[in-house]
Coordinates of C-alpha atoms in Angstrom, one line a residue:
M90 CA 37.4 71.8 174.5
S91 CA 40.1 74.4 173.6
K92 CA 41.0 76.8 176.2
K93 CA 40.9 79.5 173.5
I94 CA 37.1 79.6 173.6
A95 CA 35.9 82.7 175.4
Q96 CA 32.5 83.6 173.8
L97 CA 30.9 80.2 173.2
S98 CA 28.8 80.9 170.1
F99 CA 25.6 78.8 169.5
P100 CA 27.0 77.1 166.4
K101 CA 30.2 76.2 168.3
F102 CA 28.1 75.0 171.3
V103 CA 26.1 72.8 169.0
D104 CA 29.2 71.4 167.3
L105 CA 30.8 70.5 170.6
Y106 CA 28.0 69.1 172.7
A107 CA 24.7 68.6 170.9
D108 CA 23.2 65.1 170.6
K109 CA 20.0 66.3 168.9
S110 CA 19.3 69.9 167.9
I111 CA 16.9 72.1 166.0
G112 CA 19.2 74.3 163.9
T113 CA 21.5 76.3 166.1
D114 CA 18.8 77.6 168.4
F115 CA 17.9 74.6 170.5
F116 CA 19.6 71.4 171.6
I117 CA 19.9 68.8 174.4
T118 CA 22.7 66.6 175.4
E119 CA 23.0 63.1 176.8
E120 CA 24.8 62.8 180.2
K121 CA 28.4 63.9 179.6
H122 CA 31.3 65.7 181.2
L123 CA 30.3 69.4 180.9
L124 CA 32.7 72.2 179.8
A125 CA 35.7 71.2 181.9
L126 CA 37.6 74.5 181.6
S127 CA 40.1 74.4 184.3
E128 CA 41.6 77.9 184.0
Y129 CA 39.8 80.4 181.8
P130 CA 36.3 81.9 182.0
Y131 CA 33.8 81.9 179.1
R132 CA 30.4 83.2 178.2
S133 CA 27.7 81.3 176.3
E134 CA 25.4 82.9 173.7
G135 CA 22.6 80.6 174.7
Y136 CA 20.5 80.1 177.8
I137 CA 21.4 77.0 179.7
I138 CA 19.4 74.7 182.0
G139 CA 21.7 71.9 183.3
I140 CA 21.3 69.2 185.9
C141 CA 24.2 67.3 187.5
T142 CA 23.4 63.6 187.4
R143 CA 26.6 62.2 188.9
G144 CA 29.8 63.3 190.7
T145 CA 30.9 66.7 191.8
A146 CA 32.5 69.9 190.4
K147 CA 33.1 73.5 191.2
V148 CA 31.0 76.0 189.3
E149 CA 32.0 79.6 189.2
V150 CA 29.4 82.1 188.0
N151 CA 30.2 85.8 188.0
L152 CA 33.0 85.1 190.6
Q153 CA 30.6 83.2 193.0
I154 CA 31.6 79.6 193.6
Y155 CA 29.0 76.8 193.9
D156 CA 29.3 73.1 194.4
A157 CA 27.8 70.9 191.7
K158 CA 26.4 67.6 193.0
P159 CA 23.7 65.2 191.9
D160 CA 20.4 67.1 191.3
A161 CA 22.1 70.5 191.4
M162 CA 20.8 72.7 188.6
L163 CA 22.7 75.3 186.6
L164 CA 20.6 78.2 185.2
A165 CA 22.9 80.4 183.1
T166 CA 22.2 83.2 180.7
P167 CA 24.4 85.0 178.1
F168 CA 25.0 87.6 180.8
H169 CA 26.8 85.1 183.1
I170 CA 30.6 84.4 182.9
L171 CA 31.2 80.7 183.7
R172 CA 34.0 78.5 184.8
I173 CA 33.6 74.8 185.7
Y174 CA 36.6 73.1 187.3
D175 CA 37.8 70.5 189.9
S176 CA 35.3 68.0 188.6
S177 CA 35.4 64.4 189.8
E178 CA 36.2 61.6 187.3
D179 CA 32.6 60.5 187.4
F180 CA 31.1 64.0 187.0
L181 CA 28.2 63.9 184.5
C182 CA 25.6 66.5 183.6
R183 CA 22.9 66.9 181.0
F184 CA 21.5 70.1 179.8
V185 CA 19.2 72.0 177.4
V186 CA 20.5 75.1 175.6
F187 CA 18.3 77.5 173.7
S188 CA 18.3 81.0 172.2
K189 CA 15.7 83.6 173.2
S190 CA 14.5 83.7 169.6
F191 CA 13.7 80.0 169.6
L192 CA 11.4 80.4 172.6
A193 CA 9.9 83.7 171.4
E194 CA 9.0 82.4 167.9
N195 CA 5.2 82.0 167.6
N196 CA 4.8 83.1 171.2
I197 CA 2.3 85.9 171.7
N198 CA 4.3 87.3 174.6
S199 CA 7.7 88.3 173.2
H200 CA 8.9 88.9 176.8
F201 CA 7.9 85.4 178.0
L202 CA 11.5 84.5 179.0
E203 CA 11.8 87.6 181.2
S204 CA 8.8 86.5 183.3
F205 CA 11.0 83.8 184.9
S206 CA 12.9 85.2 187.9
F207 CA 15.7 82.6 187.7
F208 CA 16.9 84.2 184.4
K209 CA 17.1 87.7 185.8
T210 CA 20.5 89.4 186.6
A211 CA 20.0 89.1 190.3
S212 CA 19.0 85.4 190.3
T213 CA 20.9 82.6 192.0
P214 CA 22.5 80.5 189.1
V215 CA 22.9 77.2 191.0
I216 CA 20.1 75.7 193.0
Y217 CA 19.9 72.4 194.8
T218 CA 16.8 70.3 194.2
E219 CA 15.2 67.6 196.3
P220 CA 15.6 64.1 194.8
E221 CA 11.9 64.0 193.7
S222 CA 12.2 67.4 191.9
G223 CA 15.4 66.2 190.3
K224 CA 13.6 63.1 189.1
V225 CA 10.8 65.3 187.5
M226 CA 13.5 67.4 185.7
R227 CA 15.2 64.4 184.3
E228 CA 11.9 63.0 183.1
V229 CA 11.2 66.3 181.2
F230 CA 14.8 66.2 179.7
E231 CA 14.2 62.6 178.5
L232 CA 10.8 63.6 177.0
I233 CA 12.5 66.4 175.1
K234 CA 15.2 64.1 173.8
Q235 CA 12.6 61.6 172.6
K236 CA 10.7 64.3 170.7
L237 CA 13.9 65.7 169.2
Q238 CA 14.6 62.3 167.7
R239 CA 11.4 62.3 165.7
E240 CA 13.1 64.2 162.8
E241 CA 10.3 63.5 160.3
H242 CA 7.5 64.8 162.5
P243 CA 5.9 67.9 160.9
Y244 CA 5.5 69.6 164.3
R245 CA 8.7 68.5 166.0
T246 CA 9.9 72.1 166.6
E247 CA 6.5 73.3 168.0
I248 CA 6.4 70.2 170.3
C249 CA 9.9 70.8 171.6
R250 CA 9.2 74.5 172.1
S251 CA 6.1 73.6 174.2
L252 CA 8.1 71.1 176.2
L253 CA 10.8 73.7 176.8
S254 CA 8.1 75.9 178.3
T255 CA 7.0 73.0 180.5
L256 CA 10.6 72.6 181.7
L257 CA 10.8 76.4 182.5
Y258 CA 7.7 76.2 184.6
E259 CA 9.1 73.1 186.5
V260 CA 12.3 75.0 187.1
A261 CA 10.4 78.1 188.3
A262 CA 8.5 76.0 190.9
V263 CA 11.8 74.6 192.3
Y264 CA 13.6 77.9 192.2
E265 CA 10.9 79.9 194.0
H266 CA 10.8 77.2 196.7
E267 CA 14.5 77.3 197.2
R268 CA 14.7 81.1 197.1
V269 CA 12.2 81.3 200.0
I270 CA 14.3 79.0 202.1
I271 CA 17.5 80.9 201.3
K272 CA 15.9 84.3 202.0
N273 CA 14.4 83.2 205.3
K274 CA 17.9 82.1 206.4
Q275 CA 19.7 85.3 205.4
T276 CA 21.0 87.8 207.9
R277 CA 20.9 91.5 207.1
K278 CA 24.6 91.4 206.3
Q279 CA 24.2 88.4 204.0
E280 CA 21.3 90.2 202.3
L281 CA 23.4 93.4 201.8
N282 CA 26.2 91.3 200.3
M283 CA 23.8 89.7 197.8
L284 CA 22.4 93.0 196.8
F285 CA 25.9 94.5 196.4
Q286 CA 27.1 91.7 194.2
N287 CA 24.0 91.7 192.1
L288 CA 24.5 95.5 191.6
V289 CA 28.2 95.1 190.8
F290 CA 27.5 92.7 188.0
R291 CA 25.0 95.1 186.5
Q292 CA 27.0 98.3 186.8
Y293 CA 30.8 97.4 186.9
K294 CA 31.4 98.7 183.4
E295 CA 30.1 102.1 184.2
H296 CA 31.0 102.4 187.9
R297 CA 34.3 101.3 189.6
N298 CA 34.1 103.2 192.9
V299 CA 32.7 102.0 196.2
Q300 CA 30.9 105.3 196.8
Y301 CA 28.5 104.7 194.0
Y302 CA 27.5 101.3 195.3
A303 CA 27.2 102.6 198.8
D304 CA 24.9 105.4 197.7
E305 CA 22.7 103.0 195.7
L306 CA 22.4 100.7 198.7
C307 CA 21.8 103.5 201.1
V308 CA 24.8 102.7 203.4
S309 CA 28.1 104.4 204.1
P310 CA 31.2 103.2 202.1
K311 CA 32.9 102.2 205.3
H312 CA 29.9 100.1 206.4
L313 CA 29.6 98.5 202.9
T314 CA 33.3 97.7 202.8
E315 CA 33.4 96.2 206.3
T316 CA 30.2 94.1 205.7
I317 CA 31.4 92.7 202.4
K318 CA 34.8 91.9 203.9
E319 CA 33.2 90.1 206.8
A320 CA 30.9 88.1 204.5
T321 CA 33.3 87.2 201.7
G322 CA 36.9 87.9 202.9
K323 CA 37.3 90.5 200.1
T324 CA 36.5 94.2 200.3
A325 CA 33.8 95.9 198.2
G326 CA 36.6 97.5 196.0
E327 CA 38.2 94.1 195.4
W328 CA 34.9 92.7 194.2
I329 CA 34.4 95.6 191.8
D330 CA 38.0 95.2 190.4
D331 CA 37.5 91.4 190.1
A332 CA 34.3 91.9 188.1
V333 CA 36.0 94.4 185.7
V334 CA 39.1 92.1 185.3
L335 CA 36.9 89.0 184.7
E336 CA 35.1 90.8 181.8
A337 CA 38.4 92.0 180.4
K338 CA 39.8 88.5 180.4
V339 CA 36.8 87.2 178.4
L340 CA 37.1 90.0 175.9
L341 CA 40.9 89.7 175.5
R342 CA 40.6 86.0 174.6
S343 CA 38.7 87.1 171.5
H344 CA 41.3 88.1 168.9
E345 CA 38.7 89.7 166.8
V346 CA 38.5 92.5 169.4
S347 CA 41.4 94.9 169.7
I348 CA 42.7 96.0 173.0
A349 CA 41.5 99.5 172.4
Q350 CA 38.0 98.1 171.8
V351 CA 38.2 96.1 175.1
A352 CA 39.2 99.3 176.9
D353 CA 36.2 101.1 175.3
E354 CA 33.8 98.2 176.1
I355 CA 34.7 98.5 179.8
H356 CA 34.4 102.3 179.7
F357 CA 38.1 103.2 180.2
P358 CA 39.0 106.6 178.8
D359 CA 41.8 105.1 176.6
Q360 CA 43.9 102.0 176.0
S361 CA 46.8 103.3 178.2
S362 CA 44.7 103.7 181.3
F363 CA 43.1 100.3 180.8
G364 CA 46.5 98.7 180.3
K365 CA 47.9 100.2 183.6
Y366 CA 44.7 99.1 185.4
F367 CA 44.8 95.5 184.0
K368 CA 48.5 95.0 184.8
K369 CA 48.1 96.3 188.3
Q370 CA 45.3 93.8 188.9
T371 CA 46.8 90.8 187.2
G372 CA 50.5 91.3 186.8
F373 CA 50.2 91.0 183.0
S374 CA 49.7 93.6 180.3
P375 CA 46.6 93.0 178.2
S376 CA 48.7 91.8 175.3
E377 CA 50.7 89.5 177.6
Y378 CA 47.5 88.0 178.9
R379 CA 46.1 87.5 175.4
V380 CA 49.2 85.5 174.4
K381 CA 49.1 83.5 177.7
A382 CA 45.4 82.7 177.2
S383 CA 45.9 81.6 173.6
S384 CA 48.8 79.2 174.3

């Protein structure tokens, strides 16, 4: 894949990875090496349910790093910024990608997708399943693939949409079980760190000061900074800056968006102030980074 891809559009996603698809709204892959972008982050237009079937890799989602290993599941939305790197030579993954419109069509509940906690902003995007649960997931993946291959079947789309709903409910059962285990193991400091990071990735465009997040979490800025530093090795302010810079990098890699538009998208008062901020954080001006990321 070209390093130039920042916003992975659905048609591009289909072109690069789909084995069988329904238009550009739903597709599934065979086992393959997934999105090996070693340097630059990207965002997908589609919702992704992936399962690692072999090997290992590092998965970075909104600056959090996870280990991909057999039976680990990736649950990504268009609101996540992804990077997959340091993959082993035998790393393989299979995944289903779909648009919200594909799932919503002919569904009485237009907010059906929002009912699943694993696709909410505050969700954990990588979960580790037990071998038996991983086996069930792979069986559903295989069934979807089989139904997609029946291209002449008059109800192929409806059957695949129904099987996607089945997959979502299977994922929900695993996710809820894993989240209970994680929550029971969390200390108060770990819980505060999780709440802070979830809040940052909802509000970083509008709010770049620690005081705002401390107020929202009902703690002092000093306590928040010390807690986040202890939990992650970075201060609260550094996490906020990293989130802003990550978004800027994704936007700057799209040449259809001007630097002034990038500044406006991240709520800087003007291009000049954004440029100074970006260079202070990265060592590059926005235009220098754009050239570097396109080479």
